[in-house]
mmCIF file of C-alpha atoms and ligand atoms in Angstrom:
data_model
loop_
_atom_site.group_PDB
_atom_site.id
_atom_site.type_symbol
_atom_site.label_atom_id
_atom_site.label_comp_id
_atom_site.label_asym_id
_atom_site.label_seq_id
_atom_site.Cartn_x
_atom_site.Cartn_y
_atom_site.Cartn_z
ATOM 1 C CA PHE A 811 38.493 -32.358 -29.490
ATOM 2 C CA ASN A 812 35.191 -32.482 -27.654
ATOM 3 C CA SER A 813 34.473 -35.991 -28.864
ATOM 4 C CA LEU A 814 37.780 -37.096 -27.349
ATOM 5 C CA THR A 815 37.542 -35.206 -24.075
ATOM 6 C CA GLY A 816 33.830 -35.562 -23.389
ATOM 7 C CA PRO A 817 34.104 -39.219 -22.373
ATOM 8 C CA LEU A 818 36.901 -38.143 -20.008
ATOM 9 C CA GLY A 819 34.508 -35.839 -18.202
ATOM 10 C CA GLU A 820 35.948 -32.600 -19.560
ATOM 11 C CA PRO A 821 33.668 -29.635 -20.324
ATOM 12 C CA PRO A 822 33.184 -29.030 -24.049
ATOM 13 C CA ILE A 823 34.862 -26.019 -25.637
ATOM 14 C CA LYS A 824 32.590 -24.064 -27.946
ATOM 15 C CA PHE A 825 32.996 -20.853 -29.921
ATOM 16 C CA LEU A 826 30.469 -18.150 -30.591
ATOM 17 C CA LYS A 827 29.371 -18.239 -34.202
ATOM 18 C CA THR A 828 30.422 -15.212 -36.205
ATOM 19 C CA LYS A 829 28.721 -13.768 -39.229
ATOM 20 C CA ALA A 830 30.367 -11.569 -41.846
ATOM 21 C CA LEU A 831 28.451 -8.522 -43.010
ATOM 22 C CA LEU A 832 28.990 -6.686 -46.270
ATOM 23 C CA LEU A 833 27.459 -3.229 -46.070
ATOM 24 C CA THR A 834 27.183 -1.199 -49.209
ATOM 25 C CA SER A 835 26.467 2.507 -49.321
ATOM 26 C CA SER A 836 27.266 5.506 -51.442
ATOM 27 C CA LYS A 837 30.530 5.788 -49.495
ATOM 28 C CA GLY A 838 31.593 2.339 -50.527
ATOM 29 C CA LEU A 839 31.797 -1.114 -49.036
ATOM 30 C CA ARG A 840 32.237 -1.915 -45.359
ATOM 31 C CA ILE A 841 33.044 -5.378 -44.120
ATOM 32 C CA MET A 842 32.191 -6.210 -40.533
ATOM 33 C CA SER A 843 31.782 -9.247 -38.376
ATOM 34 C CA CYS A 844 29.231 -9.717 -35.653
ATOM 35 C CA GLU A 845 28.466 -12.235 -33.009
ATOM 36 C CA ARG A 846 26.253 -12.608 -29.990
ATOM 37 C CA LYS A 847 27.627 -11.064 -26.845
ATOM 38 C CA PHE A 848 27.825 -12.362 -23.334
ATOM 39 C CA PHE A 849 25.670 -10.730 -20.747
ATOM 40 C CA GLY A 850 24.384 -11.400 -17.315
ATOM 41 C CA ASP A 851 26.246 -12.848 -14.402
ATOM 42 C CA VAL A 852 28.981 -14.680 -16.227
ATOM 43 C CA LYS A 853 32.687 -14.629 -15.581
ATOM 44 C CA PHE A 854 34.834 -13.662 -18.549
ATOM 45 C CA VAL A 855 38.219 -15.364 -18.471
ATOM 46 C CA LYS A 856 41.341 -14.666 -20.498
ATOM 47 C CA PHE A 857 43.080 -18.032 -20.727
ATOM 48 C CA SER A 858 45.832 -17.067 -23.163
ATOM 49 C CA ASN A 859 46.835 -14.450 -25.681
ATOM 50 C CA ASN A 860 48.613 -14.812 -29.005
ATOM 51 C CA CYS A 861 52.065 -14.306 -27.527
ATOM 52 C CA ALA A 862 53.713 -15.345 -24.289
ATOM 53 C CA TYR A 863 50.815 -15.104 -21.843
ATOM 54 C CA SER A 864 48.837 -18.063 -20.655
ATOM 55 C CA MET A 865 46.893 -18.376 -17.451
ATOM 56 C CA GLN A 866 48.572 -21.710 -16.940
ATOM 57 C CA SER A 867 52.027 -20.131 -16.862
ATOM 58 C CA ALA A 868 50.781 -17.486 -14.428
ATOM 59 C CA ALA A 869 50.090 -20.067 -11.728
ATOM 60 C CA ARG A 870 49.279 -17.407 -9.150
ATOM 61 C CA GLU A 871 46.560 -16.102 -11.404
ATOM 62 C CA VAL A 872 44.927 -19.505 -11.522
ATOM 63 C CA SER A 873 44.887 -19.699 -7.746
ATOM 64 C CA THR A 874 43.441 -16.208 -7.294
ATOM 65 C CA SER A 875 41.015 -16.145 -10.210
ATOM 66 C CA GLY A 876 38.600 -18.686 -8.857
ATOM 67 C CA VAL A 877 38.793 -20.575 -12.135
ATOM 68 C CA ASP A 878 38.918 -24.343 -11.798
ATOM 69 C CA PRO A 879 42.544 -25.316 -12.639
ATOM 70 C CA ARG A 880 41.211 -28.354 -14.448
ATOM 71 C CA ILE A 881 39.349 -26.123 -16.914
ATOM 72 C CA VAL A 882 42.527 -24.124 -17.485
ATOM 73 C CA GLY A 883 44.248 -27.409 -18.274
ATOM 74 C CA THR A 884 41.461 -28.353 -20.688
ATOM 75 C CA VAL A 885 41.763 -25.069 -22.577
ATOM 76 C CA MET A 886 45.540 -25.260 -22.806
ATOM 77 C CA ALA A 887 45.317 -28.859 -23.974
ATOM 78 C CA PHE A 888 42.959 -27.673 -26.699
ATOM 79 C CA SER A 889 45.620 -25.307 -28.095
ATOM 80 C CA HIS A 890 48.213 -28.078 -27.933
ATOM 81 C CA TRP A 891 45.806 -30.509 -29.606
ATOM 82 C CA THR A 892 45.148 -28.133 -32.526
ATOM 83 C CA PHE A 893 48.914 -28.004 -33.124
ATOM 84 C CA GLN A 894 49.351 -31.768 -33.159
ATOM 85 C CA ARG A 895 46.132 -32.438 -35.058
ATOM 86 C CA THR A 896 47.361 -30.246 -37.927
ATOM 87 C CA ASP A 897 50.894 -31.678 -37.855
ATOM 88 C CA GLY A 898 52.192 -28.363 -36.585
ATOM 89 C CA PHE A 899 50.684 -26.339 -39.409
ATOM 90 C CA LEU A 900 48.531 -24.150 -37.184
ATOM 91 C CA MET A 901 47.248 -23.742 -33.680
ATOM 92 C CA VAL A 902 44.380 -21.904 -32.029
ATOM 93 C CA VAL A 903 45.387 -19.460 -29.285
ATOM 94 C CA ASP A 904 44.205 -16.238 -27.667
ATOM 95 C CA LEU A 905 41.528 -18.192 -25.872
ATOM 96 C CA GLN A 906 39.026 -16.227 -23.874
ATOM 97 C CA GLY A 907 35.435 -16.586 -22.927
ATOM 98 C CA CYS A 908 33.001 -17.578 -20.259
ATOM 99 C CA ILE A 909 32.783 -20.632 -18.088
ATOM 100 C CA CYS A 910 29.358 -21.763 -17.160
ATOM 101 C CA GLU A 911 29.598 -22.098 -13.391
ATOM 102 C CA ASP A 912 25.950 -22.628 -12.654
ATOM 103 C CA GLY A 913 24.826 -24.596 -15.645
ATOM 104 C CA THR A 914 23.701 -21.664 -17.755
ATOM 105 C CA ILE A 915 25.376 -19.327 -20.182
ATOM 106 C CA THR A 916 23.280 -16.603 -21.668
ATOM 107 C CA THR A 917 24.026 -14.714 -24.834
ATOM 108 C CA SER A 918 22.038 -12.213 -26.808
ATOM 109 C CA LEU A 919 22.237 -10.525 -30.136
ATOM 110 C CA GLN A 920 24.298 -7.357 -30.006
ATOM 111 C CA LYS A 921 21.196 -5.304 -30.681
ATOM 112 C CA SER A 922 20.371 -5.856 -27.040
ATOM 113 C CA ASN A 923 18.428 -2.601 -26.792
ATOM 114 C CA ASP A 924 15.928 -4.024 -29.196
ATOM 115 C CA ALA A 925 13.993 -6.436 -27.030
ATOM 116 C CA LYS A 926 12.437 -8.216 -29.959
ATOM 117 C CA ALA A 927 15.778 -8.720 -31.613
ATOM 118 C CA ALA A 928 17.442 -9.852 -28.422
ATOM 119 C CA ALA A 929 16.923 -13.510 -29.056
ATOM 120 C CA VAL A 930 17.991 -14.992 -25.784
ATOM 121 C CA LYS A 931 19.681 -18.303 -25.864
ATOM 122 C CA LYS A 932 20.164 -20.426 -22.801
ATOM 123 C CA THR A 933 22.392 -23.416 -22.689
ATOM 124 C CA LYS A 934 22.075 -25.746 -19.787
ATOM 125 C CA THR A 935 25.151 -27.848 -20.321
ATOM 126 C CA LYS A 936 28.353 -26.917 -18.545
ATOM 127 C CA LYS A 937 30.855 -25.706 -21.076
ATOM 128 C CA VAL A 938 33.442 -23.104 -21.954
ATOM 129 C CA LEU A 939 32.137 -20.639 -24.514
ATOM 130 C CA MET A 940 34.940 -18.862 -26.350
ATOM 131 C CA THR A 941 35.114 -15.784 -28.517
ATOM 132 C CA ASP A 942 37.629 -14.021 -30.728
ATOM 133 C CA PRO A 943 40.476 -16.547 -30.938
ATOM 134 C CA ALA A 944 43.657 -16.104 -32.956
ATOM 135 C CA ILE A 945 45.399 -18.642 -35.141
ATOM 136 C CA HIS A 946 49.129 -19.061 -35.557
ATOM 137 C CA CYS A 947 49.849 -20.644 -38.912
ATOM 138 C CA LEU A 948 53.013 -21.447 -40.814
ATOM 139 C CA ASP A 949 51.367 -19.710 -43.747
ATOM 140 C CA VAL A 950 51.593 -16.182 -42.398
ATOM 141 C CA THR A 951 49.516 -14.817 -45.269
ATOM 142 C CA ARG A 952 46.488 -16.278 -43.459
ATOM 143 C CA TYR A 953 44.708 -15.149 -40.300
ATOM 144 C CA ALA A 954 46.461 -11.760 -40.132
ATOM 145 C CA PRO A 955 47.214 -9.659 -38.159
ATOM 146 C CA LEU A 956 47.461 -11.822 -35.023
ATOM 147 C CA ASN A 957 49.106 -14.754 -36.775
ATOM 148 C CA LEU A 958 52.675 -14.795 -35.465
ATOM 149 C CA GLY A 959 53.509 -17.997 -37.293
ATOM 150 C CA ARG A 960 56.141 -20.298 -35.911
ATOM 151 C CA SER A 961 57.385 -17.776 -33.350
ATOM 152 C CA GLY A 962 53.891 -17.511 -31.889
ATOM 153 C CA MET A 963 53.676 -21.287 -31.606
ATOM 154 C CA GLN A 964 57.072 -21.334 -29.920
ATOM 155 C CA ALA A 965 55.946 -18.658 -27.466
ATOM 156 C CA PHE A 966 52.981 -20.840 -26.528
ATOM 157 C CA PHE A 967 55.089 -23.920 -25.923
ATOM 158 C CA ASN A 968 57.699 -21.942 -23.980
ATOM 159 C CA GLY A 969 55.045 -21.325 -21.353
ATOM 160 C CA HIS A 970 53.108 -24.566 -21.665
ATOM 161 C CA GLN A 971 53.497 -27.528 -19.393
ATOM 162 C CA CYS A 972 51.616 -30.583 -20.510
ATOM 163 C CA GLY A 973 49.141 -31.676 -17.916
ATOM 164 C CA GLN A 974 47.207 -34.828 -17.333
ATOM 165 C CA LEU A 975 44.794 -34.197 -20.192
ATOM 166 C CA CYS A 976 47.594 -33.609 -22.720
ATOM 167 C CA ARG A 977 49.051 -36.951 -21.727
ATOM 168 C CA ARG A 978 45.703 -38.731 -21.884
ATOM 169 C CA LEU A 979 45.224 -37.345 -25.388
ATOM 170 C CA GLY A 980 48.641 -38.632 -26.395
ATOM 171 C CA LEU A 981 49.984 -35.155 -27.137
ATOM 172 C CA GLU A 982 53.725 -35.003 -27.563
ATOM 173 C CA GLU A 983 55.658 -32.423 -25.579
ATOM 174 C CA VAL A 984 57.093 -29.708 -27.804
ATOM 175 C CA SER A 985 60.242 -27.887 -26.794
ATOM 176 C CA GLN A 986 61.254 -26.671 -30.238
ATOM 177 C CA VAL A 987 58.694 -25.991 -32.931
ATOM 178 C CA PRO A 988 60.110 -27.373 -36.211
ATOM 179 C CA SER A 989 61.034 -24.896 -38.920
ATOM 180 C CA PRO A 990 58.399 -24.593 -41.629
ATOM 181 C CA GLU A 991 58.995 -26.678 -44.720
ATOM 182 C CA ARG A 992 55.762 -26.443 -46.622
ATOM 183 C CA CYS A 993 55.236 -22.702 -47.032
HETATM 184 ZN ZN1 ZN B 1058 50.336 -30.030 -23.721
#
């Protein structure tokens, strides 16, 4: 996606890297995930959820949030692109994260009270840094529990209006998500 939209002047969309932890103790096995967290003067934006909400469909929210409408369009086009790129098999939704307004996003390890462990990372390129997405997939045995399958995809497209970037990427408008055939 970024290789297609970068030359068009769009900000890249990145995701925080997540690590899986397996913790063993006398009480048994615990499985956890961890990632760096945002801190500092950054604006956290909820662009969409895994159901009917998208910032794009709440036009008033775009105008009052201070978020550049073009970035909202980029993020929504990303969800649409994931759908078309996988031939409608899955799509990435529930997009939320921080927009770098001033050229810097700062993250730290979650052990932020441990100064030595708080490896600070600064990124000077303007971008949208996402966390904790959900995936709707025709195979509903994957990506649970937020995977709403075809109905989740339909909910996205019910509230999605293709913008200029969708058209420049050659994305086809979707009014009815086809019924699954391969699961
Ligand atoms: Zn679109």
